[in-house]
PDB file of C-alpha atoms in Angstrom:
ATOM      1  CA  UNK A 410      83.170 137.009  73.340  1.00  0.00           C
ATOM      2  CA  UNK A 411      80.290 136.832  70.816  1.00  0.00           C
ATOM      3  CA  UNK A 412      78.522 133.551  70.482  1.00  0.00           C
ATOM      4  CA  UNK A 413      79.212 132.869  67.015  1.00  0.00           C
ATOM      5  CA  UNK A 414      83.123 133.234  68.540  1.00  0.00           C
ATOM      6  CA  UNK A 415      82.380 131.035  70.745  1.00  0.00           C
ATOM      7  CA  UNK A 416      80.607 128.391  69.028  1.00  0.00           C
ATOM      8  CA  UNK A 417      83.385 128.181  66.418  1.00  0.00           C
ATOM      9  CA  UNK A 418      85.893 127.303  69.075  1.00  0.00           C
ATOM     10  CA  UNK A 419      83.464 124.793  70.552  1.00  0.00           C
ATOM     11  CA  UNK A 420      83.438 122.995  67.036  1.00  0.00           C
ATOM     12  CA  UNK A 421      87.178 122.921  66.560  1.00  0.00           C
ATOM     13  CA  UNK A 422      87.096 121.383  70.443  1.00  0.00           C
ATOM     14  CA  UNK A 423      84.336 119.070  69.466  1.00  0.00           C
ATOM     15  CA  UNK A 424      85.336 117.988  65.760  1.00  0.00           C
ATOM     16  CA  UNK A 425      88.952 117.137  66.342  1.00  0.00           C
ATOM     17  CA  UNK A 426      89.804 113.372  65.209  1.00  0.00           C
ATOM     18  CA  UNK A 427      92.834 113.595  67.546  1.00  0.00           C
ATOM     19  CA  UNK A 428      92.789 111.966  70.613  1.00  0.00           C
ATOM     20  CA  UNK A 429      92.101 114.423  73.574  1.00  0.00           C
ATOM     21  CA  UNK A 430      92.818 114.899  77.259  1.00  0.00           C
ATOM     22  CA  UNK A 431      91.274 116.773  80.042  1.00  0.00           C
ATOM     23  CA  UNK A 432      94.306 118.728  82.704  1.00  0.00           C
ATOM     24  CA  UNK A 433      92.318 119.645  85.910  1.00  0.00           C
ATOM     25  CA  UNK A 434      93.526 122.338  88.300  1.00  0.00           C
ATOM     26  CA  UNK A 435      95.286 119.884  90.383  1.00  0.00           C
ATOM     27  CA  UNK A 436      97.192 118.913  87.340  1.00  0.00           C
ATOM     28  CA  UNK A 437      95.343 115.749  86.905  1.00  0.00           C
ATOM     29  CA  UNK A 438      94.941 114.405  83.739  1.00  0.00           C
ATOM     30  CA  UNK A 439      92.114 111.892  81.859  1.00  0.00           C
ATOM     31  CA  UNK A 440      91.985 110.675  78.409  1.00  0.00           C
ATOM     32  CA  UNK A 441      88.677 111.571  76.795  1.00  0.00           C
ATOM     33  CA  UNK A 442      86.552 108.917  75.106  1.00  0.00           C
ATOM     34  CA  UNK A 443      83.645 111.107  74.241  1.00  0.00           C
ATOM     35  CA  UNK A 444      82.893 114.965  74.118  1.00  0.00           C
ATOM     36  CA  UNK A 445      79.985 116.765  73.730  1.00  0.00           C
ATOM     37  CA  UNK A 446      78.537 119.876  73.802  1.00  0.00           C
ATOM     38  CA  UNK A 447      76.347 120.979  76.954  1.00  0.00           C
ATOM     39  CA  UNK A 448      74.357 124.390  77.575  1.00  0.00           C
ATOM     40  CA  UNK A 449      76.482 124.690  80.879  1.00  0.00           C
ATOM     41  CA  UNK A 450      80.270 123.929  79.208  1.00  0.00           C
ATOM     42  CA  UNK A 451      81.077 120.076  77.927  1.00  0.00           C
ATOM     43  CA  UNK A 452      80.573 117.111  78.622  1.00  0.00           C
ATOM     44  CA  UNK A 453      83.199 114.066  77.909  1.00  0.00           C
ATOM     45  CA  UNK A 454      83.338 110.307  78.503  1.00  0.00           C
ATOM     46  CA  UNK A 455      86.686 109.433  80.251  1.00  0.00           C
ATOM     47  CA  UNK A 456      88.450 106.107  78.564  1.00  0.00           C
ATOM     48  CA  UNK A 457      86.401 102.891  79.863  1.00  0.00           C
ATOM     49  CA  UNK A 458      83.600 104.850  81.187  1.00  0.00           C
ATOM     50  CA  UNK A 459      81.457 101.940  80.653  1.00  0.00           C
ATOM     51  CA  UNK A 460      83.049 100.298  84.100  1.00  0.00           C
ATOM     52  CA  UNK A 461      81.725 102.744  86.354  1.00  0.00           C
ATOM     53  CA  UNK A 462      79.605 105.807  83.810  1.00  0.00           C
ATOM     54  CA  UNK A 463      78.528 107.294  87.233  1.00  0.00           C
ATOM     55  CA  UNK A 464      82.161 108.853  88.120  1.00  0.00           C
ATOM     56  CA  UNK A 465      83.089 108.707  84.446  1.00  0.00           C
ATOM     57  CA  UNK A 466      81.184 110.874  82.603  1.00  0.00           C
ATOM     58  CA  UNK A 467      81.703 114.996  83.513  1.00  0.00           C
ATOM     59  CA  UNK A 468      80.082 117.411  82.780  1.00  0.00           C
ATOM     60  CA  UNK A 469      82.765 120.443  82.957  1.00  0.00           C
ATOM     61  CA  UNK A 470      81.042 124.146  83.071  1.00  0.00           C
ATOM     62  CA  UNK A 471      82.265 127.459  81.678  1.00  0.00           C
ATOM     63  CA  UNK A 472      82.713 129.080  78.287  1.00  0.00           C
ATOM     64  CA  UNK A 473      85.143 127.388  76.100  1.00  0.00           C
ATOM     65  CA  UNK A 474      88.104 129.978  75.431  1.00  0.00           C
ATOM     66  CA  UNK A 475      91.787 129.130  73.402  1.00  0.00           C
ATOM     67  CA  UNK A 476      92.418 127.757  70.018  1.00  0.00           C
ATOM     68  CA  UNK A 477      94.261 124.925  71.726  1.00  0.00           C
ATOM     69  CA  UNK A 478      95.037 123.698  74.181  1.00  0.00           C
ATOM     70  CA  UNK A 479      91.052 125.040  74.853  1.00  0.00           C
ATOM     71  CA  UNK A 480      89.855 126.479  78.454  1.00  0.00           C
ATOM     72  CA  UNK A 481      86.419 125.393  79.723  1.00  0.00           C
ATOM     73  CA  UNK A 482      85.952 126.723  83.166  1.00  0.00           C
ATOM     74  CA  UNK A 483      88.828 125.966  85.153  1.00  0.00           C
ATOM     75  CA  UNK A 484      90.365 123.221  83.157  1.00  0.00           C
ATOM     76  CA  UNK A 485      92.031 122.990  80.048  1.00  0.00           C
ATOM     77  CA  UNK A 486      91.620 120.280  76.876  1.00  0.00           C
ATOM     78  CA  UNK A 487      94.666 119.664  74.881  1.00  0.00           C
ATOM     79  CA  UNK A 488      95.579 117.181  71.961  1.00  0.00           C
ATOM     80  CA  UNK A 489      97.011 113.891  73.095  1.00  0.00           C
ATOM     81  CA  UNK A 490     100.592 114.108  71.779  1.00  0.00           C
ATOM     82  CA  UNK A 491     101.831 110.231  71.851  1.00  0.00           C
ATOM     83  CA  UNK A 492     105.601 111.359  70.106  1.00  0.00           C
ATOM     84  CA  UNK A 493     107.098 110.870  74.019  1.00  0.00           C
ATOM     85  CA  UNK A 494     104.619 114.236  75.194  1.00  0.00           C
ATOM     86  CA  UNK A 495     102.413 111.768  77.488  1.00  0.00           C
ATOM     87  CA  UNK A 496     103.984 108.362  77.549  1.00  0.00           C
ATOM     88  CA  UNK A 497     101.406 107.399  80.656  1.00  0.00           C
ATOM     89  CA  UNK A 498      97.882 108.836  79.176  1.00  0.00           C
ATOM     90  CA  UNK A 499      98.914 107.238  75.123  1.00  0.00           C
ATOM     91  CA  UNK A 500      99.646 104.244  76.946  1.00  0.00           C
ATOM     92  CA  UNK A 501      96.054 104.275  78.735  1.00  0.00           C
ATOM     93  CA  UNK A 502      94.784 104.943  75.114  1.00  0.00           C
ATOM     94  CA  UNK A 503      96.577 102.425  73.458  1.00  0.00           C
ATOM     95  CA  UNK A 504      95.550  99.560  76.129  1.00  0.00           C
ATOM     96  CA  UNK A 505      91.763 101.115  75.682  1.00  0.00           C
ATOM     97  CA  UNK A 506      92.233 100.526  72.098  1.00  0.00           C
ATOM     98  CA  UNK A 507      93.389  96.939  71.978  1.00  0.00           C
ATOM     99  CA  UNK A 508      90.517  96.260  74.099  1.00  0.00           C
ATOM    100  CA  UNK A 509      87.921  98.091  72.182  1.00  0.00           C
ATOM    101  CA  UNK A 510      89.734  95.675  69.280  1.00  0.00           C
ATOM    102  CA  UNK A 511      90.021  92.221  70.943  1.00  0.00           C
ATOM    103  CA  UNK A 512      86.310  92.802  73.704  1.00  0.00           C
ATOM    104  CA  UNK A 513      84.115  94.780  71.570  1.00  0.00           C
ATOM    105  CA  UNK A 514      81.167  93.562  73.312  1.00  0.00           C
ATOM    106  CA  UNK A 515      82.379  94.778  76.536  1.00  0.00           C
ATOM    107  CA  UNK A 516      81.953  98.764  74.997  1.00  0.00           C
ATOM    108  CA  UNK A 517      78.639 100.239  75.167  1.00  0.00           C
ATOM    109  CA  UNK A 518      79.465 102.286  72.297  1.00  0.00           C
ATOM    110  CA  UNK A 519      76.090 102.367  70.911  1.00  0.00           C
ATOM    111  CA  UNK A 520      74.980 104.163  74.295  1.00  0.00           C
ATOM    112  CA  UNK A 521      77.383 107.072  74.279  1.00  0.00           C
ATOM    113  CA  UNK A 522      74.583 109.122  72.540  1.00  0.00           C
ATOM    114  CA  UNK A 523      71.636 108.167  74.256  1.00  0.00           C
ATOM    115  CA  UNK A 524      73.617 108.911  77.511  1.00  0.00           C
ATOM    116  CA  UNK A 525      74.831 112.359  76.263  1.00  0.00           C
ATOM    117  CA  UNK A 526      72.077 113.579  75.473  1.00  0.00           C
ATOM    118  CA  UNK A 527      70.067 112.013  79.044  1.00  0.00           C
ATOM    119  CA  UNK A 528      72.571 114.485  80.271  1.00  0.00           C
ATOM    120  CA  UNK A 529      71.628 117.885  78.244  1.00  0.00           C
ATOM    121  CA  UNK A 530      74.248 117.399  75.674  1.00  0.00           C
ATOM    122  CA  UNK A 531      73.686 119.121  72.188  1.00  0.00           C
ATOM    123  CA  UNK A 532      74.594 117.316  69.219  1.00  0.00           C
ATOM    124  CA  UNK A 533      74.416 118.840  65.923  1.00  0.00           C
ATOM    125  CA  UNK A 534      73.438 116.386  63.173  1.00  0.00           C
ATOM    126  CA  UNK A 535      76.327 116.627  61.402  1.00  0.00           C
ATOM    127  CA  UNK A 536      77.959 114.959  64.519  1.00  0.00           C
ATOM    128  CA  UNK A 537      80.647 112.376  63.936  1.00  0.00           C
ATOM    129  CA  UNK A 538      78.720 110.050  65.985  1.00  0.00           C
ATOM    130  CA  UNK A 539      75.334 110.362  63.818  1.00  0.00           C
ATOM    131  CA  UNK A 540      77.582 108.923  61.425  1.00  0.00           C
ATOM    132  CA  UNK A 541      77.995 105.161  60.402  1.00  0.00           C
ATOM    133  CA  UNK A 542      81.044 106.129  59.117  1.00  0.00           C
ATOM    134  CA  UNK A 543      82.820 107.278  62.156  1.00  0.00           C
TER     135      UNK A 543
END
């Protein structure tokens, strides 16, 4: 696979506004917060990786493959579908979003990218999270 390939399947990954989720060989599954490209694969944020960022941030290696559900080593990222798909991971997500909403100062938000990129991420500046909009 070329690199420019590549690197456009890495930014549909990496610019989707959808929620996303991580299914590991073992068919577990994790709601991603945060992802980010890494020279070795990605690496993602699980939902309230601010409780324990040591075993919550992963970096997952491999060339990204699929149009989606996308393949990064030996796990694969799909699109949180919360129409009855995943009842248990939207319901994680929802409870992670009223508590963004009602404890905002309990998020470290405005460490995600200092942490990411601590850890080798690359982010582009046309990032979503170089933006004050986003």
């Amino acid at each position: 696979m070329s690199t420019s390939t590549n690197h456009l399947k890495l930014n549909k990954l990496l610019s989707m506004r959808s929620p996303l989720y991580i299914k590991y060989p073992n068919g577990e599954a994790r709601v991603i917060e945060y992802i980010f490209e890494h020279p070795q694969g990605v690496i993602y944020f699980e939902l309230f990786w601010e409780k324990d960022p040591i075993y919550s941030i992963h970096l997952i290696e491999g060339v990204i493959s699929g149009e989606g559900p996308w393949r990064v080593g030996e796990c694969t990222f799909h699109v949180l579908g919360c129409n009855h798909t995943h009842p248990q991971l939207c319901e994680l997500r929802s409870f992670w979003q009223q508590e963004l909403l009602q404890n905002p100062q309990q998020f470290r938000t405005n460490e995600v990218l200092k942490i990411a990129l601590e850890k080798g991420a690359i982010v582009p500046k046309d990032h979503p999270m170089n933006d004050a909009r986003y």
